JSON list of C-alpha atoms in Angstrom, two decimals:
[
{"chain": "A", "resi": 648, "resn": "UNK", "atom": "CA", "xyz": [12.69, 24.75, -17.56]},
{"chain": "A", "resi": 649, "resn": "UNK", "atom": "CA", "xyz": [12.03, 25.98, -14.01]},
{"chain": "A", "resi": 650, "resn": "UNK", "atom": "CA", "xyz": [9.27, 24.94, -11.64]},
{"chain": "A", "resi": 651, "resn": "UNK", "atom": "CA", "xyz": [6.23, 27.18, -11.34]},
{"chain": "A", "resi": 652, "resn": "UNK", "atom": "CA", "xyz": [6.18, 28.92, -7.95]},
{"chain": "A", "resi": 653, "resn": "UNK", "atom": "CA", "xyz": [2.71, 29.02, -6.35]},
{"chain": "A", "resi": 654, "resn": "UNK", "atom": "CA", "xyz": [3.92, 30.49, -3.07]},
{"chain": "A", "resi": 655, "resn": "UNK", "atom": "CA", "xyz": [7.10, 30.48, -1.07]},
{"chain": "A", "resi": 656, "resn": "UNK", "atom": "CA", "xyz": [6.60, 26.91, 0.19]},
{"chain": "A", "resi": 657, "resn": "UNK", "atom": "CA", "xyz": [4.96, 25.01, -2.69]},
{"chain": "A", "resi": 658, "resn": "UNK", "atom": "CA", "xyz": [6.20, 24.48, -6.22]},
{"chain": "A", "resi": 659, "resn": "UNK", "atom": "CA", "xyz": [4.80, 22.40, -9.06]},
{"chain": "A", "resi": 660, "resn": "UNK", "atom": "CA", "xyz": [7.08, 19.70, -10.42]},
{"chain": "A", "resi": 661, "resn": "UNK", "atom": "CA", "xyz": [8.65, 20.21, -13.79]},
{"chain": "A", "resi": 662, "resn": "UNK", "atom": "CA", "xyz": [8.42, 17.60, -16.51]},
{"chain": "A", "resi": 663, "resn": "UNK", "atom": "CA", "xyz": [11.83, 16.33, -15.41]},
{"chain": "A", "resi": 664, "resn": "UNK", "atom": "CA", "xyz": [10.80, 15.81, -11.77]},
{"chain": "A", "resi": 665, "resn": "UNK", "atom": "CA", "xyz": [7.13, 14.83, -12.12]},
{"chain": "A", "resi": 666, "resn": "UNK", "atom": "CA", "xyz": [6.34, 11.15, -11.62]},
{"chain": "A", "resi": 667, "resn": "UNK", "atom": "CA", "xyz": [5.75, 9.30, -14.85]},
{"chain": "A", "resi": 668, "resn": "UNK", "atom": "CA", "xyz": [2.52, 7.38, -15.32]},
{"chain": "A", "resi": 669, "resn": "UNK", "atom": "CA", "xyz": [4.49, 4.13, -15.53]},
{"chain": "A", "resi": 670, "resn": "UNK", "atom": "CA", "xyz": [6.34, 5.04, -12.32]},
{"chain": "A", "resi": 671, "resn": "UNK", "atom": "CA", "xyz": [3.07, 5.63, -10.50]},
{"chain": "A", "resi": 672, "resn": "UNK", "atom": "CA", "xyz": [1.73, 2.31, -11.77]},
{"chain": "A", "resi": 673, "resn": "UNK", "atom": "CA", "xyz": [4.91, 0.50, -10.67]},
{"chain": "A", "resi": 674, "resn": "UNK", "atom": "CA", "xyz": [4.56, 2.01, -7.17]},
{"chain": "A", "resi": 675, "resn": "UNK", "atom": "CA", "xyz": [0.95, 0.85, -6.96]},
{"chain": "A", "resi": 676, "resn": "UNK", "atom": "CA", "xyz": [1.91, -2.64, -8.13]},
{"chain": "A", "resi": 677, "resn": "UNK", "atom": "CA", "xyz": [4.60, -2.80, -5.44]},
{"chain": "A", "resi": 678, "resn": "UNK", "atom": "CA", "xyz": [2.09, -1.80, -2.74]},
{"chain": "A", "resi": 679, "resn": "UNK", "atom": "CA", "xyz": [-0.42, -4.37, -3.97]},
{"chain": "A", "resi": 680, "resn": "UNK", "atom": "CA", "xyz": [2.27, -7.08, -4.06]},
{"chain": "A", "resi": 681, "resn": "UNK", "atom": "CA", "xyz": [3.21, -6.29, -0.45]},
{"chain": "A", "resi": 682, "resn": "UNK", "atom": "CA", "xyz": [-0.45, -6.45, 0.57]},
{"chain": "A", "resi": 683, "resn": "UNK", "atom": "CA", "xyz": [-0.85, -9.77, -1.22]},
{"chain": "A", "resi": 684, "resn": "UNK", "atom": "CA", "xyz": [2.16, -11.21, 0.60]},
{"chain": "A", "resi": 685, "resn": "UNK", "atom": "CA", "xyz": [0.89, -9.99, 3.98]},
{"chain": "A", "resi": 686, "resn": "UNK", "atom": "CA", "xyz": [-2.60, -11.36, 3.41]},
{"chain": "A", "resi": 687, "resn": "UNK", "atom": "CA", "xyz": [-1.17, -14.64, 2.14]},
{"chain": "A", "resi": 688, "resn": "UNK", "atom": "CA", "xyz": [0.73, -14.99, 5.40]},
{"chain": "A", "resi": 689, "resn": "UNK", "atom": "CA", "xyz": [-2.42, -14.34, 7.41]},
{"chain": "A", "resi": 690, "resn": "UNK", "atom": "CA", "xyz": [-4.33, -16.95, 5.41]},
{"chain": "A", "resi": 691, "resn": "UNK", "atom": "CA", "xyz": [-1.56, -19.50, 6.05]},
{"chain": "A", "resi": 692, "resn": "UNK", "atom": "CA", "xyz": [-1.76, -18.74, 9.78]},
{"chain": "A", "resi": 693, "resn": "UNK", "atom": "CA", "xyz": [-5.52, -19.29, 9.69]},
{"chain": "A", "resi": 694, "resn": "UNK", "atom": "CA", "xyz": [-5.07, -22.54, 7.81]},
{"chain": "A", "resi": 695, "resn": "UNK", "atom": "CA", "xyz": [-2.59, -23.71, 10.47]},
{"chain": "A", "resi": 696, "resn": "UNK", "atom": "CA", "xyz": [-4.71, -22.98, 13.55]},
{"chain": "A", "resi": 697, "resn": "UNK", "atom": "CA", "xyz": [-5.65, -25.71, 15.91]},
{"chain": "A", "resi": 698, "resn": "UNK", "atom": "CA", "xyz": [-9.24, -25.89, 17.11]},
{"chain": "A", "resi": 699, "resn": "UNK", "atom": "CA", "xyz": [-8.76, -23.48, 20.03]},
{"chain": "A", "resi": 700, "resn": "UNK", "atom": "CA", "xyz": [-7.05, -20.61, 18.24]},
{"chain": "A", "resi": 701, "resn": "UNK", "atom": "CA", "xyz": [-9.01, -17.81, 16.57]},
{"chain": "A", "resi": 702, "resn": "UNK", "atom": "CA", "xyz": [-8.06, -16.95, 12.99]},
{"chain": "A", "resi": 703, "resn": "UNK", "atom": "CA", "xyz": [-6.28, -13.57, 12.98]},
{"chain": "A", "resi": 704, "resn": "UNK", "atom": "CA", "xyz": [-8.21, -12.32, 9.96]},
{"chain": "A", "resi": 705, "resn": "UNK", "atom": "CA", "xyz": [-11.58, -13.07, 11.52]},
{"chain": "A", "resi": 706, "resn": "UNK", "atom": "CA", "xyz": [-10.42, -11.68, 14.87]},
{"chain": "A", "resi": 707, "resn": "UNK", "atom": "CA", "xyz": [-9.39, -8.35, 13.29]},
{"chain": "A", "resi": 708, "resn": "UNK", "atom": "CA", "xyz": [-12.58, -8.09, 11.21]},
{"chain": "A", "resi": 709, "resn": "UNK", "atom": "CA", "xyz": [-14.74, -8.87, 14.24]},
{"chain": "A", "resi": 710, "resn": "UNK", "atom": "CA", "xyz": [-13.22, -5.93, 16.13]},
{"chain": "A", "resi": 711, "resn": "UNK", "atom": "CA", "xyz": [-14.18, -3.43, 13.41]}
]
């Protein structure tokens, strides 16, 4: 089966090359796991601050 050609630069994926629903879910899980690890590190840094240091999470949120 060949890909459907929409124009000279863009083609639709075939069934063989299209991402599977489980593959998309696995990618999203990997992104969420990375975010969880990053945020966990920030929380640990905030827990470890001495009285004079600003928590990085609060500092970033305050700038927005």
